[in-house]
Amino acid sequence: FKADRKLEDDEVSEIWSNFIFNESEIVNNNFELGFKQLTEIGVKAMSPGINDPGTALDTLNYLAELAAMRMLKTDKTYLLDDDKNTLVKLEQLSFDSLMHHSYASFRTYCKHDFNLVHRLISTLAELKNAPVQSQSYHETVDKQIGLVYGDALKSLKNDADIEIITQLYNKVTND
């Protein structure tokens, strides 16, 4: 934390007493953890030893639902006093970074699988119509769709699969 003036030791202690540190990972109000866990489950499901694309597909649906909820929030939260003066500014991982970290993992491990690429683009496309706190969130979604499509073109080998993914990409980017 930062303050706008030098604090006395007792003031620092008082402020620290209001922070809660917990080693357990509880998802309540922690979008980052939810994204991380869903991404880990989906990517692990695609590992050669497990090879469970059905679970990976399910995690993409849940990830899109979580992203839609996150899109309703800002990247910064301000706690104000009664006179509307800022007391505390809380910054969390930006929506852009959150989406990039989650979807980069899926792109890396799923870009060769037609069904997963199709679902990646489809679930991201649904987010383009979701209500948002900031228009930049829709730009982030568009960027992720482009990244998924680019990686898929480099990885998919079947011309029919590439054609279907290209048609889907063109449809969702022209809507």
GROMACS .gro file of C-alpha atoms in nm:
model
  175
    1PHE     CA    1   0.000   0.000   0.000
    2LYS     CA    2   0.099   0.360  -0.049
    3ALA     CA    3   0.005   0.673   0.143
    4ASP     CA    4   0.021   1.039   0.048
    5ARG     CA    5   0.232   1.119   0.358
    6LYS     CA    6   0.486   0.955   0.590
    7LEU     CA    7   0.304   0.733   0.838
    8GLU     CA    8   0.393   0.667   1.199
    9ASP     CA    9   0.465   0.306   1.300
   10ASP     CA   10   0.134   0.276   1.487
   11GLU     CA   11  -0.054   0.401   1.180
   12VAL     CA   12   0.121   0.143   0.960
   13SER     CA   13   0.033  -0.130   1.212
   14GLU     CA   14  -0.329  -0.014   1.216
   15ILE     CA   15  -0.348  -0.026   0.836
   16TRP     CA   16  -0.180  -0.369   0.817
   17SER     CA   17  -0.433  -0.502   1.069
   18ASN     CA   18  -0.703  -0.445   0.804
   19PHE     CA   19  -0.539  -0.672   0.546
   20ILE     CA   20  -0.629  -1.039   0.544
   21PHE     CA   21  -0.370  -1.279   0.410
   22ASN     CA   22  -0.476  -1.633   0.350
   23GLU     CA   23  -0.281  -1.917   0.194
   24SER     CA   24  -0.594  -2.102   0.084
   25GLU     CA   25  -0.739  -2.032  -0.257
   26ILE     CA   26  -1.100  -1.923  -0.219
   27VAL     CA   27  -1.281  -1.820  -0.536
   28ASN     CA   28  -1.535  -1.580  -0.380
   29ASN     CA   29  -1.478  -1.239  -0.540
   30ASN     CA   30  -1.147  -1.356  -0.684
   31PHE     CA   31  -1.187  -1.361  -1.059
   32GLU     CA   32  -0.818  -1.417  -1.120
   33LEU     CA   33  -0.825  -1.743  -0.926
   34GLY     CA   34  -1.136  -1.860  -1.108
   35PHE     CA   35  -0.975  -1.792  -1.445
   36LYS     CA   36  -0.655  -1.964  -1.332
   37GLN     CA   37  -0.831  -2.276  -1.208
   38LEU     CA   38  -1.053  -2.313  -1.513
   39THR     CA   39  -0.755  -2.263  -1.743
   40GLU     CA   40  -0.549  -2.521  -1.555
   41ILE     CA   41  -0.831  -2.777  -1.568
   42GLY     CA   42  -0.895  -2.719  -1.940
   43VAL     CA   43  -0.530  -2.728  -2.040
   44LYS     CA   44  -0.456  -3.032  -1.824
   45ALA     CA   45  -0.754  -3.209  -1.984
   46MET     CA   46  -0.581  -3.164  -2.320
   47SER     CA   47  -0.253  -3.314  -2.205
   48PRO     CA   48  -0.158  -3.636  -2.389
   49GLY     CA   49  -0.185  -3.843  -2.070
   50ILE     CA   50  -0.540  -3.733  -1.997
   51ASN     CA   51  -0.674  -3.647  -2.346
   52ASP     CA   52  -1.021  -3.536  -2.235
   53PRO     CA   53  -1.140  -3.274  -2.485
   54GLY     CA   54  -1.494  -3.288  -2.340
   55THR     CA   55  -1.369  -3.142  -2.013
   56ALA     CA   56  -1.168  -2.881  -2.202
   57LEU     CA   57  -1.482  -2.782  -2.395
   58ASP     CA   58  -1.676  -2.749  -2.069
   59THR     CA   59  -1.409  -2.528  -1.915
   60LEU     CA   60  -1.429  -2.295  -2.215
   61ASN     CA   61  -1.802  -2.250  -2.151
   62TYR     CA   62  -1.741  -2.174  -1.783
   63LEU     CA   63  -1.451  -1.944  -1.869
   64ALA     CA   64  -1.677  -1.744  -2.101
   65GLU     CA   65  -1.941  -1.715  -1.827
   66LEU     CA   66  -1.678  -1.593  -1.582
   67ALA     CA   67  -1.543  -1.348  -1.841
   68ALA     CA   68  -1.894  -1.209  -1.896
   69MET     CA   69  -1.925  -1.145  -1.522
   70ARG     CA   70  -1.580  -0.986  -1.510
   71MET     CA   71  -1.674  -0.758  -1.799
   72LEU     CA   72  -1.929  -0.594  -1.568
   73LYS     CA   73  -1.652  -0.477  -1.336
   74THR     CA   74  -1.385  -0.212  -1.376
   75ASP     CA   75  -1.013  -0.277  -1.351
   76LYS     CA   76  -0.996  -0.038  -1.055
   77THR     CA   77  -1.212   0.002  -0.747
   78TYR     CA   78  -1.218   0.313  -0.531
   79LEU     CA   79  -1.328   0.324  -0.169
   80LEU     CA   80  -1.454   0.672  -0.082
   81ASP     CA   81  -1.526   0.853   0.241
   82ASP     CA   82  -1.854   1.036   0.308
   83ASP     CA   83  -1.725   1.345   0.124
   84LYS     CA   84  -1.644   1.137  -0.186
   85ASN     CA   85  -1.268   1.160  -0.127
   86THR     CA   86  -1.072   0.856  -0.235
   87LEU     CA   87  -0.949   0.659   0.063
   88VAL     CA   88  -0.831   0.345  -0.112
   89LYS     CA   89  -0.770   0.258  -0.476
   90LEU     CA   90  -0.765  -0.114  -0.551
   91GLU     CA   91  -0.619  -0.233  -0.879
   92GLN     CA   92  -0.663  -0.585  -1.001
   93LEU     CA   93  -0.518  -0.763  -1.301
   94SER     CA   94  -0.658  -0.584  -1.605
   95PHE     CA   95  -0.924  -0.755  -1.812
   96ASP     CA   96  -0.687  -0.757  -2.108
   97SER     CA   97  -0.410  -0.931  -1.912
   98LEU     CA   98  -0.654  -1.174  -1.752
   99MET     CA   99  -0.794  -1.278  -2.088
  100HIS     CA  100  -0.453  -1.298  -2.251
  101HIS     CA  101  -0.306  -1.522  -1.980
  102SER     CA  102  -0.606  -1.755  -1.985
  103TYR     CA  103  -0.654  -1.782  -2.358
  104ALA     CA  104  -0.281  -1.801  -2.437
  105SER     CA  105  -0.271  -2.131  -2.251
  106PHE     CA  106  -0.569  -2.264  -2.442
  107ARG     CA  107  -0.423  -2.146  -2.772
  108THR     CA  108  -0.096  -2.320  -2.695
  109TYR     CA  109  -0.248  -2.656  -2.603
  110CYS     CA  110  -0.566  -2.662  -2.813
  111LYS     CA  111  -0.480  -2.492  -3.143
  112HIS     CA  112  -0.446  -2.828  -3.318
  113ASP     CA  113  -0.795  -2.947  -3.217
  114PHE     CA  114  -1.072  -2.835  -3.451
  115ASN     CA  115  -1.353  -2.868  -3.195
  116LEU     CA  116  -1.167  -2.669  -2.932
  117VAL     CA  117  -1.067  -2.395  -3.174
  118HIS     CA  118  -1.428  -2.372  -3.289
  119ARG     CA  119  -1.548  -2.347  -2.928
  120LEU     CA  120  -1.279  -2.093  -2.841
  121ILE     CA  121  -1.391  -1.863  -3.121
  122SER     CA  122  -1.762  -1.927  -3.056
  123THR     CA  123  -1.748  -1.854  -2.683
  124LEU     CA  124  -1.536  -1.546  -2.739
  125ALA     CA  125  -1.781  -1.429  -3.006
  126GLU     CA  126  -2.065  -1.453  -2.753
  127LEU     CA  127  -1.872  -1.212  -2.530
  128LYS     CA  128  -1.882  -0.950  -2.805
  129ASN     CA  129  -2.251  -0.899  -2.722
  130ALA     CA  130  -2.212  -0.904  -2.345
  131PRO     CA  131  -2.270  -0.585  -2.146
  132VAL     CA  132  -1.942  -0.423  -2.044
  133GLN     CA  133  -1.808  -0.169  -1.799
  134SER     CA  134  -1.556  -0.050  -2.060
  135GLN     CA  135  -1.570  -0.066  -2.439
  136SER     CA  136  -1.204  -0.172  -2.431
  137TYR     CA  137  -1.322  -0.513  -2.305
  138HIS     CA  138  -1.488  -0.582  -2.641
  139GLU     CA  139  -1.162  -0.481  -2.811
  140THR     CA  140  -0.982  -0.734  -2.590
  141VAL     CA  141  -1.227  -1.004  -2.697
  142ASP     CA  142  -1.174  -0.915  -3.065
  143LYS     CA  143  -0.798  -0.936  -3.013
  144GLN     CA  144  -0.829  -1.283  -2.855
  145ILE     CA  145  -1.046  -1.405  -3.143
  146GLY     CA  146  -0.777  -1.291  -3.386
  147LEU     CA  147  -0.503  -1.464  -3.186
  148VAL     CA  148  -0.698  -1.792  -3.169
  149TYR     CA  149  -0.766  -1.778  -3.541
  150GLY     CA  150  -0.402  -1.701  -3.627
  151ASP     CA  151  -0.271  -1.987  -3.415
  152ALA     CA  152  -0.530  -2.226  -3.556
  153LEU     CA  153  -0.433  -2.146  -3.915
  154LYS     CA  154  -0.073  -2.239  -3.834
  155SER     CA  155  -0.169  -2.563  -3.659
  156LEU     CA  156  -0.472  -2.717  -3.829
  157LYS     CA  157  -0.376  -2.947  -4.114
  158ASN     CA  158  -0.711  -3.037  -4.268
  159ASP     CA  159  -0.831  -2.797  -4.539
  160ALA     CA  160  -1.198  -2.859  -4.452
  161ASP     CA  161  -1.131  -2.769  -4.087
  162ILE     CA  162  -0.945  -2.455  -4.189
  163GLU     CA  163  -1.230  -2.353  -4.419
  164ILE     CA  164  -1.492  -2.393  -4.143
  165ILE     CA  165  -1.279  -2.203  -3.890
  166THR     CA  166  -1.219  -1.927  -4.146
  167GLN     CA  167  -1.593  -1.901  -4.216
  168LEU     CA  168  -1.662  -1.877  -3.842
  169TYR     CA  169  -1.389  -1.617  -3.796
  170ASN     CA  170  -1.523  -1.408  -4.085
  171LYS     CA  171  -1.876  -1.431  -3.947
  172VAL     CA  172  -1.784  -1.322  -3.594
  173THR     CA  173  -1.548  -1.046  -3.703
  174ASN     CA  174  -1.795  -0.898  -3.954
  175ASP     CA  175  -2.097  -0.893  -3.719
   0.00000   0.00000   0.00000
